[in-house]
Amino acid sequence: MEVSLSLCFAVISTVVALWFVKLTLSGGKAKKKHRLPPGPWTLPVIGSLHHMVSLLPHRAMMQLSRRHGPLMLLRLGEVPTVVVSSAKAAALVMRTNDLAFASRPHSVIADIFSCGYKNIAFAPYGDRWCEMRKVCVVELLSSNQVNRIEVIRAEEVGNLVRSMTDAALAGATINVSAKVVALSNDVVTRAVFGGKFAKQGEYLRELGEAFRLISGFCPADLFPSSPLVRWLSNGERDAKRSNDRIQRIISDVMEERKTKRASGVGGCSNEDEDLLDVLLKLQQEDSLNFPLTTEIIGAVLFDIFAGATETTGTILGWIMSELVRSPEIMAKAQQEVRDVLGENRATITNSSIAKLHYVQMVIKEAFRLHPPAVLIPRMAREDSTIMGYDIPKATNVFINVFAILRDPAYWTNPGEFKPERFENSNVTYNGTCFEFIPFGAGRRQCPGTQFSWSLTEMVLTNFLYHFDWMLPDGASLTSFDMSEKFGLAVSRRHDLKLRLTPHVWFKATPKK
Ligand code: HEM
């Protein structure tokens, strides 16, 4: 009895002593208690993850936010994460407090593919990011490059229309998803590298693997304090291997290009320069504050491919799916395209598209219902207060674009595909209307918006003008699959396969 009493006394005095030491070390001040956003109940270790097992992350978060509010706190493993799910909250984060939320979360996998956060998309906010972003906007997407890319786009879309016409005449069913992804890859590859290169197939395959690794929730990111989880999860090892292969290919391509340039072949005039030439020139000039190493060029090219290929291919897949599901909308869009453009057009380029108002509405509505980038990752750079809740520095923040674009407070019947909702509306995707932010907003807003919008418009207009579309034999609209696959871009789970016939223009027979 005496022994247990003295044991009890020893434990209590140790706890009191430790508490006292803690109080002394913290200067005797009680720590200010944060008023954190509400959220669902959590479990030890896994936090809120059990609320997210039955649905894809953006859908699970949307459902939870309908219960807990537009600013909701989740614990993804051990990482506190605030989810923003209304236009008003998004405006407070991405406009009013833009600078405070201008960083990206840390991630073991992003660290590897961004060469230690030295690219654009994953870089923390700071001088390096500002310089790289400027390179992207001023040099890579300069008017020179935009004109060059316009020619590439027209050629590639022309090739696609011709190959699809041949397949249609042969009665083949077309894998539309595969075609549009291949088209995006070809346009971007030509824009970046000037044309096909020997290891292109291997490079694109490796990028595909990298996008898969980077888009999931890696266990090491959910439990950053646990060396065991990090050691057990394969993601980091796979990412290192994949990044080594990507870097090796890029370094070979760069060496080859440098040799060519040294011998005076290609890329001499500004008009001929592809994006790789522009980056190599900057490297050679050595005029940037943060030197462009071969590895950093590889990471910037990774940004461009990640931003440009999956997202644009994905949205085209969704647009065609929605149009096939709604034959009257398809017919209305086709009629507009054919009435405005008239007969006998070959490849339709962007200069002819401005008057296609209904087609613009179709594209906007597809971006609203199926935004390819569903969760925009940001990180708080400082303590902030949003809607009366404290968001401590270094908290991860996801702007749930998917939930905002389906918020019934802004969109009537939000689950319905209805392009007419954009009729006589000033809502635009440029980051000023927070109920419609498929490309984000603020200083980290997508720099490739115009690139992908122009390609999307052009492909869609040509598809509508040149072909009539139908489901493959035996398929029916009632069982038409619209399920999603989570990834860098949220795409169709299953490829879209359709039959098409080249459009026939019926001419009135001239009277004799
Ligand atoms: C359908 C097409 C696309 C969609 C839906 C899309 C969407 C987005 C979104 C939501 C962001 C995050 C913005 C934010 O934090 O506020 C982003 C960032 C970015 N996008 Fe895109 N994007 C697309 C096409 C492109 C293209 C074509 C490129 C390159 C040519 C590109 C390059 C980038 C880069 C480099 C960033 C990072 C910007 C930064 O962190 O400063 N994207 N994109």
JSON list of C-alpha atoms and ligand atoms in Angstrom, two decimals, residues 94 104 120-121 129 133 136 141 303-304 307-308 311-312 315 367 372-373 376 378 438-441 443-448 451-452, ligand 1:
[
{"chain": "A", "resi": 94, "resn": "MET", "atom": "CA", "xyz": [-7.52, 33.30, -53.41]},
{"chain": "A", "resi": 104, "resn": "ARG", "atom": "CA", "xyz": [1.80, 24.70, -52.34]},
{"chain": "A", "resi": 120, "resn": "ILE", "atom": "CA", "xyz": [6.71, 26.33, -61.25]},
{"chain": "A", "resi": 121, "resn": "ALA", "atom": "CA", "xyz": [3.70, 24.31, -60.15]},
{"chain": "A", "resi": 129, "resn": "TRP", "atom": "CA", "xyz": [8.88, 30.87, -58.14]},
{"chain": "A", "resi": 133, "resn": "ARG", "atom": "CA", "xyz": [6.60, 31.92, -63.48]},
{"chain": "A", "resi": 136, "resn": "CYS", "atom": "CA", "xyz": [6.74, 30.64, -68.31]},
{"chain": "A", "resi": 141, "resn": "LEU", "atom": "CA", "xyz": [3.88, 31.56, -73.82]},
{"chain": "A", "resi": 303, "resn": "ASP", "atom": "CA", "xyz": [5.05, 21.15, -65.51]},
{"chain": "A", "resi": 304, "resn": "ILE", "atom": "CA", "xyz": [4.09, 21.90, -69.07]},
{"chain": "A", "resi": 307, "resn": "GLY", "atom": "CA", "xyz": [-0.56, 20.93, -67.17]},
{"chain": "A", "resi": 308, "resn": "ALA", "atom": "CA", "xyz": [-1.25, 20.60, -70.85]},
{"chain": "A", "resi": 311, "resn": "THR", "atom": "CA", "xyz": [-6.22, 18.13, -68.59]},
{"chain": "A", "resi": 312, "resn": "THR", "atom": "CA", "xyz": [-7.02, 19.10, -72.18]},
{"chain": "A", "resi": 315, "resn": "ILE", "atom": "CA", "xyz": [-12.10, 17.89, -70.91]},
{"chain": "A", "resi": 367, "resn": "PHE", "atom": "CA", "xyz": [-15.71, 22.79, -67.47]},
{"chain": "A", "resi": 372, "resn": "PRO", "atom": "CA", "xyz": [-10.33, 18.41, -64.79]},
{"chain": "A", "resi": 373, "resn": "ALA", "atom": "CA", "xyz": [-8.47, 19.87, -61.77]},
{"chain": "A", "resi": 376, "resn": "ILE", "atom": "CA", "xyz": [-6.46, 23.04, -55.99]},
{"chain": "A", "resi": 378, "resn": "ARG", "atom": "CA", "xyz": [-2.40, 25.58, -51.54]},
{"chain": "A", "resi": 438, "resn": "PRO", "atom": "CA", "xyz": [-11.73, 25.69, -63.30]},
{"chain": "A", "resi": 439, "resn": "PHE", "atom": "CA", "xyz": [-8.28, 27.28, -63.87]},
{"chain": "A", "resi": 440, "resn": "GLY", "atom": "CA", "xyz": [-7.89, 28.61, -60.32]},
{"chain": "A", "resi": 441, "resn": "ALA", "atom": "CA", "xyz": [-7.44, 32.26, -59.39]},
{"chain": "A", "resi": 443, "resn": "ARG", "atom": "CA", "xyz": [-1.24, 34.77, -58.53]},
{"chain": "A", "resi": 444, "resn": "ARG", "atom": "CA", "xyz": [-0.97, 30.97, -58.89]},
{"chain": "A", "resi": 445, "resn": "GLN", "atom": "CA", "xyz": [-3.75, 30.81, -61.47]},
{"chain": "A", "resi": 446, "resn": "CYS", "atom": "CA", "xyz": [-3.11, 28.49, -64.42]},
{"chain": "A", "resi": 447, "resn": "PRO", "atom": "CA", "xyz": [-0.83, 30.16, -66.98]},
{"chain": "A", "resi": 448, "resn": "GLY", "atom": "CA", "xyz": [-1.94, 27.71, -69.70]},
{"chain": "A", "resi": 451, "resn": "PHE", "atom": "CA", "xyz": [-3.45, 27.34, -74.62]},
{"chain": "A", "resi": 452, "resn": "SER", "atom": "CA", "xyz": [-5.94, 24.70, -73.56]},
{"chain": "B", "resi": 1, "resn": "HEM", "atom": "C1", "xyz": [-7.98, 21.99, -69.33]},
{"chain": "B", "resi": 1, "resn": "HEM", "atom": "C2", "xyz": [-6.79, 22.49, -69.13]},
{"chain": "B", "resi": 1, "resn": "HEM", "atom": "C3", "xyz": [-6.23, 22.97, -67.82]},
{"chain": "B", "resi": 1, "resn": "HEM", "atom": "C4", "xyz": [-6.82, 23.07, -66.58]},
{"chain": "B", "resi": 1, "resn": "HEM", "atom": "C5", "xyz": [-8.25, 22.70, -66.18]},
{"chain": "B", "resi": 1, "resn": "HEM", "atom": "C6", "xyz": [-5.83, 23.61, -65.68]},
{"chain": "B", "resi": 1, "resn": "HEM", "atom": "C7", "xyz": [-6.05, 23.89, -64.34]},
{"chain": "B", "resi": 1, "resn": "HEM", "atom": "C8", "xyz": [-5.10, 24.41, -63.49]},
{"chain": "B", "resi": 1, "resn": "HEM", "atom": "C9", "xyz": [-5.35, 24.77, -62.12]},
{"chain": "B", "resi": 1, "resn": "HEM", "atom": "C10", "xyz": [-6.69, 24.65, -61.40]},
{"chain": "B", "resi": 1, "resn": "HEM", "atom": "C11", "xyz": [-4.18, 25.21, -61.60]},
{"chain": "B", "resi": 1, "resn": "HEM", "atom": "C12", "xyz": [-3.96, 25.70, -60.16]},
{"chain": "B", "resi": 1, "resn": "HEM", "atom": "C13", "xyz": [-4.27, 27.16, -60.11]},
{"chain": "B", "resi": 1, "resn": "HEM", "atom": "C14", "xyz": [-4.26, 27.78, -58.74]},
{"chain": "B", "resi": 1, "resn": "HEM", "atom": "O1", "xyz": [-3.51, 27.37, -57.85]},
{"chain": "B", "resi": 1, "resn": "HEM", "atom": "O2", "xyz": [-5.04, 28.74, -58.54]},
{"chain": "B", "resi": 1, "resn": "HEM", "atom": "C15", "xyz": [-3.19, 25.15, -62.64]},
{"chain": "B", "resi": 1, "resn": "HEM", "atom": "C16", "xyz": [-1.87, 25.52, -62.47]},
{"chain": "B", "resi": 1, "resn": "HEM", "atom": "C17", "xyz": [-0.92, 25.40, -63.48]},
{"chain": "B", "resi": 1, "resn": "HEM", "atom": "N1", "xyz": [-1.15, 25.05, -64.79]},
{"chain": "B", "resi": 1, "resn": "HEM", "atom": "FE1", "xyz": [-2.89, 24.54, -65.61]},
{"chain": "B", "resi": 1, "resn": "HEM", "atom": "N2", "xyz": [-4.66, 23.81, -66.37]},
{"chain": "B", "resi": 1, "resn": "HEM", "atom": "C18", "xyz": [-4.87, 23.46, -67.68]},
{"chain": "B", "resi": 1, "resn": "HEM", "atom": "C19", "xyz": [-3.96, 23.57, -68.72]},
{"chain": "B", "resi": 1, "resn": "HEM", "atom": "C20", "xyz": [-2.66, 23.96, -68.60]},
{"chain": "B", "resi": 1, "resn": "HEM", "atom": "C21", "xyz": [-1.72, 24.11, -69.68]},
{"chain": "B", "resi": 1, "resn": "HEM", "atom": "C22", "xyz": [-2.07, 23.94, -71.14]},
{"chain": "B", "resi": 1, "resn": "HEM", "atom": "C23", "xyz": [-0.52, 24.45, -69.14]},
{"chain": "B", "resi": 1, "resn": "HEM", "atom": "C24", "xyz": [0.81, 24.72, -69.82]},
{"chain": "B", "resi": 1, "resn": "HEM", "atom": "C25", "xyz": [0.97, 25.04, -71.06]},
{"chain": "B", "resi": 1, "resn": "HEM", "atom": "C26", "xyz": [-0.70, 24.53, -67.71]},
{"chain": "B", "resi": 1, "resn": "HEM", "atom": "C27", "xyz": [0.29, 24.83, -66.80]},
{"chain": "B", "resi": 1, "resn": "HEM", "atom": "C28", "xyz": [0.06, 25.08, -65.46]},
{"chain": "B", "resi": 1, "resn": "HEM", "atom": "C29", "xyz": [1.11, 25.47, -64.52]},
{"chain": "B", "resi": 1, "resn": "HEM", "atom": "C30", "xyz": [2.60, 25.63, -64.83]},
{"chain": "B", "resi": 1, "resn": "HEM", "atom": "C31", "xyz": [0.48, 25.67, -63.28]},
{"chain": "B", "resi": 1, "resn": "HEM", "atom": "C32", "xyz": [1.15, 26.08, -61.98]},
{"chain": "B", "resi": 1, "resn": "HEM", "atom": "C33", "xyz": [1.05, 27.58, -61.80]},
{"chain": "B", "resi": 1, "resn": "HEM", "atom": "C34", "xyz": [1.71, 28.06, -60.51]},
{"chain": "B", "resi": 1, "resn": "HEM", "atom": "O3", "xyz": [1.76, 27.31, -59.55]},
{"chain": "B", "resi": 1, "resn": "HEM", "atom": "O4", "xyz": [2.15, 29.20, -60.50]},
{"chain": "B", "resi": 1, "resn": "HEM", "atom": "N3", "xyz": [-2.01, 24.24, -67.42]},
{"chain": "B", "resi": 1, "resn": "HEM", "atom": "N4", "xyz": [-3.77, 24.66, -63.79]}
]
